[in-house]
CSV table of C-alpha atoms and ligand atoms in Angstrom, one decimal:
chain,number,residue,atom,x,y,z
A,1,MET,CA,-5.2,3.5,-24.9
A,2,HIS,CA,-3.2,6.7,-24.2
A,3,HIS,CA,-1.8,9.5,-26.1
A,4,PHE,CA,1.9,9.1,-25.2
A,5,GLN,CA,3.4,7.7,-28.4
A,6,TYR,CA,6.6,8.1,-30.4
A,7,LYS,CA,6.5,10.2,-33.6
A,8,GLY,CA,9.7,9.4,-35.3
A,9,ASN,CA,12.2,9.3,-32.4
A,10,GLU,CA,10.3,11.7,-30.2
A,11,LEU,CA,8.0,10.7,-27.4
A,12,CYS,CA,4.9,13.0,-27.9
A,13,CYS,CA,2.0,13.8,-25.7
A,14,GLU,CA,-0.8,14.2,-28.2
A,15,GLU,CA,0.8,16.4,-30.8
A,16,VAL,CA,3.5,18.0,-28.7
A,17,PRO,CA,7.0,16.5,-28.3
A,18,VAL,CA,7.7,15.9,-24.6
A,19,SER,CA,11.2,17.3,-24.9
A,20,ASN,CA,9.9,20.7,-26.0
A,21,ILE,CA,7.8,21.0,-22.9
A,22,ALA,CA,10.6,19.7,-20.6
A,23,ASP,CA,13.0,22.3,-22.2
A,24,GLU,CA,10.5,25.1,-21.6
A,25,VAL,CA,9.0,24.2,-18.3
A,26,GLY,CA,11.9,22.4,-16.8
A,27,THR,CA,12.1,19.0,-15.0
A,28,PRO,CA,10.8,17.1,-13.0
A,29,LEU,CA,7.4,17.6,-14.6
A,30,TYR,CA,4.1,15.9,-14.6
A,31,LEU,CA,2.5,15.7,-18.0
A,32,TYR,CA,-1.2,14.8,-18.6
A,33,SER,CA,-3.0,14.3,-21.9
A,34,HIS,CA,-6.3,16.0,-22.0
A,35,ALA,CA,-7.6,13.6,-24.7
A,36,THR,CA,-6.6,10.6,-22.6
A,37,LEU,CA,-8.2,11.9,-19.5
A,38,ARG,CA,-11.4,12.6,-21.3
A,39,GLN,CA,-11.5,9.3,-23.1
A,40,HIS,CA,-10.9,7.4,-19.9
A,41,PHE,CA,-13.6,9.2,-18.1
A,42,LYS,CA,-16.1,8.7,-20.9
A,43,ALA,CA,-15.2,5.0,-21.3
A,44,PHE,CA,-15.7,4.4,-17.6
A,45,ASP,CA,-18.9,6.5,-17.3
A,46,GLY,CA,-20.2,5.1,-20.5
A,47,ALA,CA,-19.8,1.5,-19.2
A,48,PHE,CA,-22.8,2.3,-16.9
A,49,GLN,CA,-24.9,4.2,-19.3
A,50,ASP,CA,-28.0,2.2,-19.1
A,51,VAL,CA,-28.2,2.2,-15.4
A,52,ALA,CA,-28.9,5.2,-13.1
A,53,HIS,CA,-25.4,6.0,-12.0
A,54,LEU,CA,-23.0,8.7,-10.8
A,55,THR,CA,-19.3,8.6,-11.5
A,56,CYS,CA,-17.6,10.2,-8.5
A,57,PHE,CA,-13.9,10.6,-9.4
A,58,SER,CA,-11.6,9.8,-6.5
A,59,VAL,CA,-10.0,13.1,-5.8
A,60,LYS,CA,-7.1,11.6,-3.9
A,61,SER,CA,-5.7,10.0,-7.0
A,62,ASN,CA,-5.2,13.3,-8.7
A,63,SER,CA,-6.5,16.5,-7.2
A,64,ASN,CA,-5.4,19.1,-9.7
A,65,LEU,CA,-8.2,21.7,-10.3
A,66,ALA,CA,-7.9,21.6,-14.0
A,67,ILE,CA,-8.3,17.8,-14.0
A,68,LEU,CA,-11.3,17.9,-11.6
A,69,ARG,CA,-12.9,20.6,-13.8
A,70,LEU,CA,-12.5,18.4,-16.9
A,71,PHE,CA,-14.4,15.6,-15.2
A,72,ALA,CA,-17.0,18.1,-13.9
A,73,LEU,CA,-17.6,19.2,-17.5
A,74,GLU,CA,-18.2,15.6,-18.3
A,75,GLY,CA,-20.9,15.4,-15.6
A,76,GLY,CA,-18.7,13.7,-13.0
A,77,GLY,CA,-18.9,14.0,-9.3
A,78,ALA,CA,-16.2,13.5,-6.6
A,79,ASP,CA,-15.3,11.0,-4.0
A,80,ILE,CA,-13.5,12.9,-1.3
A,81,VAL,CA,-11.7,11.9,1.9
A,82,SER,CA,-11.0,15.3,3.6
A,83,GLY,CA,-12.1,18.9,3.9
A,84,GLY,CA,-9.3,19.9,1.7
A,85,GLU,CA,-10.5,17.6,-1.1
A,86,LEU,CA,-14.0,19.0,-0.7
A,87,PHE,CA,-12.6,22.5,-1.1
A,88,ARG,CA,-10.8,21.4,-4.3
A,89,ALA,CA,-13.9,19.7,-5.7
A,90,LEU,CA,-16.1,22.7,-5.1
A,91,ARG,CA,-13.4,25.1,-6.4
A,92,ALA,CA,-13.2,23.0,-9.5
A,93,GLY,CA,-17.0,23.4,-10.0
A,94,ILE,CA,-18.2,20.0,-9.0
A,95,GLU,CA,-21.8,20.1,-7.9
A,96,PRO,CA,-22.1,19.4,-4.1
A,97,GLY,CA,-25.0,17.1,-4.9
A,98,LYS,CA,-22.5,14.8,-6.7
A,99,ILE,CA,-20.0,14.6,-3.9
A,100,VAL,CA,-19.6,11.6,-1.6
A,101,TYR,CA,-17.4,11.7,1.5
A,102,SER,CA,-15.5,8.6,2.7
A,103,GLY,CA,-12.7,8.2,5.2
A,104,VAL,CA,-12.2,6.8,8.7
A,105,GLY,CA,-11.1,10.0,10.4
A,106,LYS,CA,-13.5,12.8,9.5
A,107,ARG,CA,-13.1,15.7,11.9
A,108,VAL,CA,-15.9,17.9,13.2
A,109,GLU,CA,-14.7,20.9,11.1
A,110,ASP,CA,-14.7,18.7,8.0
A,111,ILE,CA,-18.2,17.3,8.8
A,112,GLU,CA,-19.5,20.8,9.3
A,113,TYR,CA,-18.0,22.0,6.1
A,114,ALA,CA,-19.5,19.1,4.2
A,115,LEU,CA,-22.9,19.6,5.8
A,116,LYS,CA,-22.9,23.3,5.0
A,117,SER,CA,-21.9,22.5,1.4
A,118,ASP,CA,-24.9,20.1,1.2
A,119,ILE,CA,-22.9,17.2,-0.3
A,120,LEU,CA,-24.8,14.1,-1.5
A,121,MET,CA,-23.7,11.5,1.1
A,122,PHE,CA,-21.4,10.7,4.0
A,123,ASN,CA,-20.0,7.2,3.8
A,124,VAL,CA,-19.8,6.5,7.5
A,125,GLU,CA,-17.0,4.2,8.7
A,126,SER,CA,-17.7,3.7,12.4
A,127,SER,CA,-20.5,3.9,15.0
A,128,GLN,CA,-18.8,6.8,16.7
A,129,GLU,CA,-18.6,8.7,13.5
A,130,MET,CA,-22.3,8.1,12.9
A,131,LEU,CA,-23.3,9.5,16.4
A,132,LEU,CA,-21.0,12.5,15.8
A,133,LEU,CA,-22.5,13.2,12.4
A,134,ASP,CA,-26.0,13.1,13.9
A,135,GLN,CA,-25.0,15.5,16.6
A,136,VAL,CA,-23.2,18.0,14.3
A,137,ALA,CA,-26.1,17.9,11.8
A,138,GLY,CA,-28.5,18.5,14.6
A,139,LYS,CA,-26.5,21.5,15.8
A,140,LEU,CA,-26.5,23.0,12.2
A,141,GLY,CA,-30.2,22.2,11.7
A,142,LYS,CA,-29.3,19.9,8.8
A,143,LYS,CA,-30.1,16.4,7.8
A,144,ALA,CA,-27.1,14.3,6.8
A,145,ARG,CA,-27.6,11.7,4.1
A,146,VAL,CA,-25.6,8.7,5.1
A,147,ALA,CA,-24.4,5.4,3.7
A,148,ILE,CA,-22.6,2.9,5.9
A,149,ARG,CA,-19.4,1.8,4.4
A,150,VAL,CA,-19.4,-1.8,5.0
A,151,ASN,CA,-16.3,-4.0,5.0
A,152,PRO,CA,-17.4,-7.0,3.0
A,153,ASP,CA,-14.3,-9.1,3.9
A,154,ILE,CA,-13.2,-9.6,0.4
A,155,ASP,CA,-9.6,-10.3,-0.7
A,156,PRO,CA,-9.1,-8.1,-3.7
A,157,GLN,CA,-5.8,-9.9,-4.5
A,158,THR,CA,-3.8,-6.8,-4.7
A,159,HIS,CA,-0.9,-5.3,-2.8
A,160,PRO,CA,-1.6,-5.6,1.0
A,161,TYR,CA,-1.1,-1.8,1.5
A,162,ILE,CA,-3.9,-1.1,-0.9
A,163,SER,CA,-6.4,-3.7,0.0
A,164,THR,CA,-9.2,-2.1,2.1
A,165,GLY,CA,-12.0,-4.6,2.2
A,166,LEU,CA,-10.6,-7.3,4.4
A,167,ARG,CA,-11.8,-7.7,8.0
A,168,GLU,CA,-8.3,-6.8,9.3
A,169,ASN,CA,-8.3,-3.4,7.5
A,170,LYS,CA,-9.3,-0.2,9.3
A,171,PHE,CA,-12.0,0.7,6.8
A,172,GLY,CA,-15.7,0.4,7.0
A,173,ILE,CA,-18.0,-1.5,9.4
A,174,ASP,CA,-18.0,-5.2,9.4
A,175,ILE,CA,-20.7,-6.4,7.2
A,176,LYS,CA,-22.0,-8.7,10.0
A,177,ASP,CA,-22.7,-5.6,12.2
A,178,ALA,CA,-24.1,-3.5,9.4
A,179,LEU,CA,-27.8,-4.3,10.0
A,180,GLU,CA,-27.5,-3.3,13.6
A,181,GLU,CA,-25.7,-0.1,12.7
A,182,TYR,CA,-28.3,0.7,10.1
A,183,THR,CA,-31.0,0.3,12.6
A,184,VAL,CA,-29.2,2.7,14.9
A,185,ALA,CA,-28.8,5.2,12.0
A,186,ALA,CA,-32.5,4.9,11.1
A,187,GLY,CA,-33.4,6.0,14.6
A,188,LEU,CA,-31.2,9.1,14.6
A,189,ARG,CA,-33.1,12.2,14.0
A,190,ASN,CA,-30.6,14.1,12.0
A,191,LEU,CA,-29.6,11.3,9.7
A,192,VAL,CA,-31.3,10.1,6.5
A,193,VAL,CA,-30.3,6.6,5.6
A,194,ALA,CA,-29.6,7.0,1.9
A,195,GLY,CA,-27.2,4.3,0.7
A,196,ILE,CA,-24.7,1.6,1.2
A,197,SER,CA,-21.1,1.8,0.2
A,198,CYS,CA,-17.9,-0.3,0.0
A,199,HIS,CA,-14.4,0.0,-1.5
A,200,ILE,CA,-12.5,-3.2,-1.5
A,201,GLY,CA,-9.1,-2.0,-2.6
A,202,SER,CA,-7.1,-0.5,-5.4
A,203,GLN,CA,-5.3,-1.8,-8.5
A,204,VAL,CA,-7.7,-4.7,-8.6
A,205,THR,CA,-7.2,-6.6,-11.8
A,206,LEU,CA,-10.0,-9.2,-11.5
A,207,ILE,CA,-13.7,-8.9,-11.8
A,208,SER,CA,-14.6,-11.6,-9.3
A,209,PRO,CA,-13.8,-9.7,-6.1
A,210,PHE,CA,-16.0,-6.8,-7.2
A,211,VAL,CA,-18.8,-9.2,-8.1
A,212,GLU,CA,-18.4,-11.1,-4.8
A,213,ALA,CA,-18.5,-7.8,-2.8
A,214,LEU,CA,-21.6,-6.7,-4.7
A,215,ARG,CA,-23.4,-10.0,-3.9
A,216,ARG,CA,-22.7,-9.5,-0.3
A,217,LEU,CA,-24.1,-6.0,-0.4
A,218,LYS,CA,-27.2,-7.2,-2.2
A,219,LYS,CA,-27.9,-9.7,0.6
A,220,LEU,CA,-27.5,-6.8,3.1
A,221,ILE,CA,-29.9,-4.7,1.0
A,222,VAL,CA,-32.5,-7.4,1.3
A,223,SER,CA,-32.1,-7.7,5.0
A,224,LEU,CA,-32.4,-3.9,5.3
A,225,ARG,CA,-35.6,-3.9,3.3
A,226,ASP,CA,-37.0,-6.6,5.5
A,227,ALA,CA,-36.2,-4.3,8.4
A,228,GLY,CA,-38.0,-1.5,6.8
A,229,ILE,CA,-34.9,0.4,5.7
A,230,ASN,CA,-34.9,1.4,2.0
A,231,ILE,CA,-31.9,2.9,0.4
A,232,SER,CA,-31.4,4.7,-2.9
A,233,TYR,CA,-27.7,4.6,-3.5
A,234,LEU,CA,-25.4,1.7,-4.0
A,235,ASP,CA,-21.8,2.9,-3.9
A,236,LEU,CA,-19.3,0.3,-5.2
A,237,GLY,CA,-16.2,2.4,-4.6
A,238,GLY,CA,-13.3,2.4,-6.9
A,239,GLY,CA,-10.3,0.1,-7.4
A,240,LEU,CA,-10.3,-1.0,-11.0
A,241,GLY,CA,-6.7,-1.6,-11.9
A,242,ILE,CA,-4.6,-0.5,-14.9
A,243,THR,CA,-1.6,-1.9,-16.9
A,244,TYR,CA,1.6,-0.7,-15.4
A,245,ASP,CA,3.6,-3.6,-16.7
A,246,LYS,CA,2.0,-6.8,-17.9
A,247,GLU,CA,-1.2,-6.7,-15.8
A,248,THR,CA,-4.4,-7.5,-17.8
A,249,PRO,CA,-7.1,-5.7,-15.9
A,250,PRO,CA,-10.7,-5.9,-17.2
A,251,HIS,CA,-11.9,-3.1,-19.4
A,252,PRO,CA,-14.4,-0.8,-17.7
A,253,ARG,CA,-17.0,-2.1,-20.1
A,254,GLU,CA,-16.5,-5.6,-18.7
A,255,TYR,CA,-16.7,-4.2,-15.2
A,256,GLY,CA,-19.9,-2.3,-16.1
A,257,GLN,CA,-21.5,-5.4,-17.6
A,258,ALA,CA,-20.6,-7.5,-14.6
A,259,VAL,CA,-22.2,-5.0,-12.3
A,260,LYS,CA,-25.3,-4.6,-14.4
A,261,ALA,CA,-25.7,-8.4,-14.6
A,262,GLU,CA,-26.0,-8.4,-10.8
A,263,LEU,CA,-28.4,-5.6,-10.5
A,264,ASP,CA,-32.0,-6.8,-10.4
A,265,THR,CA,-33.6,-3.5,-9.5
A,266,GLN,CA,-34.0,-0.2,-11.2
A,267,GLU,CA,-34.5,1.6,-8.0
A,268,LEU,CA,-31.0,2.1,-7.0
A,269,THR,CA,-28.6,4.7,-8.3
A,270,VAL,CA,-25.1,3.1,-8.6
A,271,ILE,CA,-22.2,5.3,-7.5
A,272,LEU,CA,-18.7,4.5,-8.8
A,273,GLU,CA,-15.5,6.0,-7.3
A,274,PRO,CA,-12.8,5.4,-9.9
A,275,GLY,CA,-9.5,7.0,-9.6
A,276,ARG,CA,-6.5,5.2,-11.0
A,277,VAL,CA,-8.3,3.7,-14.0
A,278,ILE,CA,-9.1,7.2,-15.3
A,279,VAL,CA,-5.9,9.1,-14.5
A,280,GLY,CA,-3.2,6.5,-14.1
A,281,ASN,CA,-2.2,6.1,-17.7
A,282,ALA,CA,-3.2,9.6,-18.6
A,283,GLY,CA,0.0,11.1,-17.0
A,284,ILE,CA,3.7,10.6,-17.0
A,285,LEU,CA,6.6,12.0,-14.9
A,286,VAL,CA,9.3,13.5,-17.0
A,287,THR,CA,12.8,13.7,-15.5
A,288,ARG,CA,16.3,14.5,-16.6
A,289,THR,CA,19.4,12.4,-16.1
A,290,LEU,CA,21.9,14.2,-13.8
A,291,TYR,CA,24.6,11.6,-13.5
A,292,THR,CA,25.4,8.0,-14.1
A,293,LYS,CA,27.5,6.0,-11.7
A,294,LYS,CA,28.9,2.5,-11.5
A,295,THR,CA,29.7,0.9,-8.2
A,296,PRO,CA,31.2,-2.5,-7.7
A,297,GLU,CA,27.6,-3.8,-7.2
A,298,LYS,CA,25.4,-1.8,-9.5
A,299,THR,CA,24.9,0.9,-12.1
A,300,PHE,CA,22.9,3.9,-11.0
A,301,VAL,CA,21.2,6.5,-13.2
A,302,ILE,CA,20.6,9.5,-11.0
A,303,VAL,CA,17.8,11.7,-12.2
A,304,ASP,CA,16.2,15.0,-11.0
A,305,ALA,CA,12.9,13.4,-9.9
A,306,ALA,CA,12.8,11.6,-6.6
A,307,MET,CA,10.5,9.8,-4.1
A,308,ASN,CA,9.1,13.1,-3.0
A,309,ASP,CA,7.8,13.5,-6.6
A,310,LEU,CA,6.6,9.9,-7.1
A,311,LEU,CA,6.4,7.9,-3.9
A,312,ARG,CA,4.8,4.7,-5.3
A,313,PRO,CA,8.0,2.7,-6.0
A,314,SER,CA,9.4,3.5,-2.5
A,315,LEU,CA,6.1,3.0,-0.7
A,316,TYR,CA,4.7,-0.1,-2.5
A,317,GLY,CA,7.6,-1.3,-4.6
A,318,SER,CA,5.4,-0.3,-7.6
A,319,PHE,CA,6.5,-0.8,-11.2
A,320,HIS,CA,6.6,2.2,-13.6
A,321,ALA,CA,7.9,1.7,-17.1
A,322,ILE,CA,10.8,3.8,-17.9
A,323,GLN,CA,11.3,5.1,-21.5
A,324,ALA,CA,13.6,7.4,-23.3
A,325,VAL,CA,12.0,10.7,-24.4
A,326,LYS,CA,14.2,10.8,-27.4
A,327,PHE,CA,14.6,7.4,-28.9
A,328,LYS,CA,18.0,6.5,-30.2
A,329,ASP,CA,19.8,3.2,-30.6
A,330,HIS,CA,20.6,3.1,-26.9
A,331,LYS,CA,22.6,0.2,-25.6
A,332,LYS,CA,20.6,-1.6,-22.9
A,333,ILE,CA,21.9,-1.6,-19.3
A,334,LYS,CA,20.6,-3.0,-16.0
A,335,ALA,CA,20.4,-0.1,-13.6
A,336,ASP,CA,18.7,1.5,-10.6
A,337,ILE,CA,17.0,4.7,-11.5
A,338,VAL,CA,17.4,6.9,-8.4
A,339,GLY,CA,16.7,10.4,-7.2
A,340,PRO,CA,18.7,12.9,-5.3
A,341,ILE,CA,17.0,12.2,-1.9
A,342,CYS,CA,19.1,11.0,1.0
A,343,GLU,CA,17.3,7.7,1.5
A,344,SER,CA,18.1,4.3,0.1
A,345,SER,CA,14.5,3.8,-0.7
A,346,ASP,CA,14.6,6.7,-3.1
A,347,PHE,CA,14.3,4.9,-6.4
A,348,LEU,CA,12.0,5.0,-9.4
A,349,ALA,CA,13.1,1.6,-10.7
A,350,ARG,CA,15.4,-1.1,-9.4
A,351,ASP,CA,17.5,-3.6,-11.3
A,352,ARG,CA,15.7,-2.6,-14.4
A,353,GLU,CA,16.8,-3.1,-18.0
A,354,VAL,CA,16.7,0.4,-19.4
A,355,PRO,CA,18.3,2.4,-22.2
A,356,ALA,CA,21.9,3.5,-21.3
A,357,PHE,CA,20.8,7.0,-20.5
A,358,GLU,CA,23.5,9.6,-20.8
A,359,VAL,CA,23.9,12.8,-18.7
A,360,GLY,CA,21.2,15.3,-19.7
A,361,GLU,CA,18.9,12.9,-21.4
A,362,LEU,CA,15.2,12.9,-20.6
A,363,MET,CA,13.3,9.9,-19.4
A,364,ALA,CA,9.6,9.3,-19.1
A,365,VAL,CA,8.3,7.5,-16.0
A,366,MET,CA,5.1,6.1,-17.4
A,367,SER,CA,1.6,5.6,-15.8
A,368,ALA,CA,2.2,8.3,-13.2
A,369,GLY,CA,-1.1,10.1,-13.4
A,370,ALA,CA,-2.6,8.5,-10.4
A,371,TYR,CA,-1.2,8.8,-6.9
A,372,GLY,CA,1.8,10.6,-8.4
A,373,PHE,CA,1.6,14.4,-7.8
A,374,SER,CA,-1.1,13.9,-5.2
A,375,MET,CA,1.3,11.9,-3.0
A,376,SER,CA,4.2,14.3,-3.6
A,377,SER,CA,5.9,16.1,-0.7
A,378,ASN,CA,8.6,18.7,-0.1
A,379,TYR,CA,11.0,16.2,1.6
A,380,ASN,CA,14.6,17.3,1.4
A,381,SER,CA,13.1,20.8,0.7
A,382,ARG,CA,12.5,20.0,-2.9
A,383,PRO,CA,10.0,22.3,-4.5
A,384,ARG,CA,7.1,20.3,-6.0
A,385,ALA,CA,7.2,19.6,-9.7
A,386,ALA,CA,5.2,21.5,-12.3
A,387,GLU,CA,2.0,19.9,-13.8
A,388,VAL,CA,1.2,20.4,-17.4
A,389,MET,CA,-1.8,19.4,-19.5
A,390,VAL,CA,-1.5,18.9,-23.2
A,391,LYS,CA,-4.5,19.4,-25.5
A,392,GLY,CA,-3.8,18.7,-29.1
A,393,GLU,CA,-0.9,21.0,-30.3
A,394,ASN,CA,-0.9,23.1,-27.2
A,395,TYR,CA,0.1,22.7,-23.6
A,396,TYR,CA,-1.0,24.5,-20.4
A,397,VAL,CA,0.8,24.7,-17.1
A,398,ILE,CA,-1.9,23.7,-14.7
A,399,ARG,CA,0.3,24.0,-11.6
A,400,SER,CA,3.5,25.9,-11.7
A,401,ARG,CA,6.7,24.6,-10.2
A,402,GLU,CA,7.0,25.5,-6.6
A,403,THR,CA,9.6,28.1,-5.7
A,404,TYR,CA,11.9,28.3,-2.7
A,405,GLU,CA,9.6,30.9,-1.2
A,406,ASP,CA,6.7,28.4,-1.5
A,407,LEU,CA,8.8,26.1,0.6
A,408,VAL,CA,8.9,28.4,3.7
A,409,ARG,CA,5.4,29.8,3.3
A,410,GLY,CA,3.6,29.8,6.6
A,411,GLU,CA,6.8,29.4,8.7
A,412,THR,CA,7.7,32.0,11.3
A,413,ILE,CA,10.6,32.4,13.6
A,414,PRO,CA,9.2,33.4,17.1
A,415,ASP,CA,10.6,36.6,18.7
A,416,PHE,CA,12.6,34.8,21.4
A,417,LEU,CA,14.7,33.5,18.6
A,418,LYS,CA,15.3,37.0,17.3
A,419,TRP,CA,18.7,37.4,15.6
A,420,ARG,CA,21.3,38.8,17.9
A,421,ASN,CA,24.8,39.9,17.0
A,422,LEU,CA,26.6,36.6,17.3
A,423,HIS,CA,30.0,37.9,18.3
A,424,LYS,CA,28.5,39.9,21.2
A,425,ARG,CA,26.5,36.9,22.4
A,426,ASP,CA,27.4,35.2,25.6
A,427,ILE,CA,28.2,31.7,24.5
A,428,HIS,CA,26.4,30.3,27.6
A,429,ASP,CA,23.2,32.3,26.9
B,1,PLP,C1,-8.8,5.4,-3.0
B,1,PLP,C2,-10.3,5.3,-3.0
B,1,PLP,C3,-10.9,5.2,-4.3
B,1,PLP,C4,-10.2,5.2,-5.6
B,1,PLP,O1,-9.5,4.0,-5.8
B,1,PLP,P1,-8.8,3.7,-7.2
B,1,PLP,O2,-8.1,2.4,-7.0
B,1,PLP,O3,-7.9,4.8,-7.5
B,1,PLP,O4,-9.9,3.6,-8.2
B,1,PLP,C5,-12.3,5.1,-4.2
B,1,PLP,N1,-13.0,5.1,-3.1
B,1,PLP,C6,-12.4,5.2,-1.9
B,1,PLP,C7,-13.2,5.2,-0.7
B,1,PLP,C8,-11.0,5.3,-1.8
B,1,PLP,O5,-10.5,5.3,-0.6
């Protein structure tokens, strides 16, 4: 369920016509529905209501402060993968005690920052990281709560670029080596073994890989207990998929039930790290048609959004539905929807049956709330899009469109490149 629906011929976000916002704020533009974000968070969190749990929203999927704040107000925590994400989470008001830190390449500065912030748990991904964490914690006179992120060797049956729990992936510590690593961790003075974590991949549309991973973790928990190591947190990661096209992912409720059915102890607090399932269908990218062009091979609809705004189609060949913002009796055409960037991989849709968009017409690129703006860049020196949140009849710019000045912020020209009068200059200088 989401709140992007037609009222008459107008696509609306909640009560506001999308075209009004596009006219006032300009395009390209990310648009989020407050009601959808809130509903999705509550549906997910509610699916685990009768178990001790913590829903740590995956900040990398959408890191806008207003969105993080919304989840903080709902009692959510954060799953972070960098110091920058920690900064955002704290700035948004998420309690440090609800923040878990994953990622294979944590730097010393980031570890120090997280220790000083007193986050809930470090999800450690290698033995070197564990030793470093112990050392840094010792230096700061802190105890670091750790989970080992285990790689359970599960095929999540998703796109290879977003599967993370296979033995060949860079993530986590092989589940076969986990007991040994835990024994090392338990012997380190500045670490407190607090949990176990895994994250098998993203856009997972089946329950079974999650259940299989959980079973493997449970076995490990038993071996740990036998070795005298007791943990309090079971972090199952994120990964639940959404409908972009015709996928039929399980409802969070089914996921919650499947997890609960496997849990035979009340002693563990379950941590969930959902990203996409909460924000994916709560946001769209709005773009305007600049040109249409027919070549001997194809029809192109050239729009003002590009791969720098929404990278997923170029990066993973992902599908995003394309809709007209103002519905009329469009003829249908088969076209590529492409942006202005100088790359052939700059497309939002390929060989797609779409309305025959005319110059100036707005289109909505659906399901763009996750890994949309957060993956955007300034490639081709394109200022990043504005982000807007709609609540009922009102809308709020939650990130203003970047300016040309923003593009050069932080850049300096060293003195030796000082401007000299060109015509006086020795050409061989
Ligand atoms: C990316 C990521 C998530 C979120 O994944 P979704 O598919 O968006 O739910 C959760 N945990 C970790 C460790 C991640 O890397």
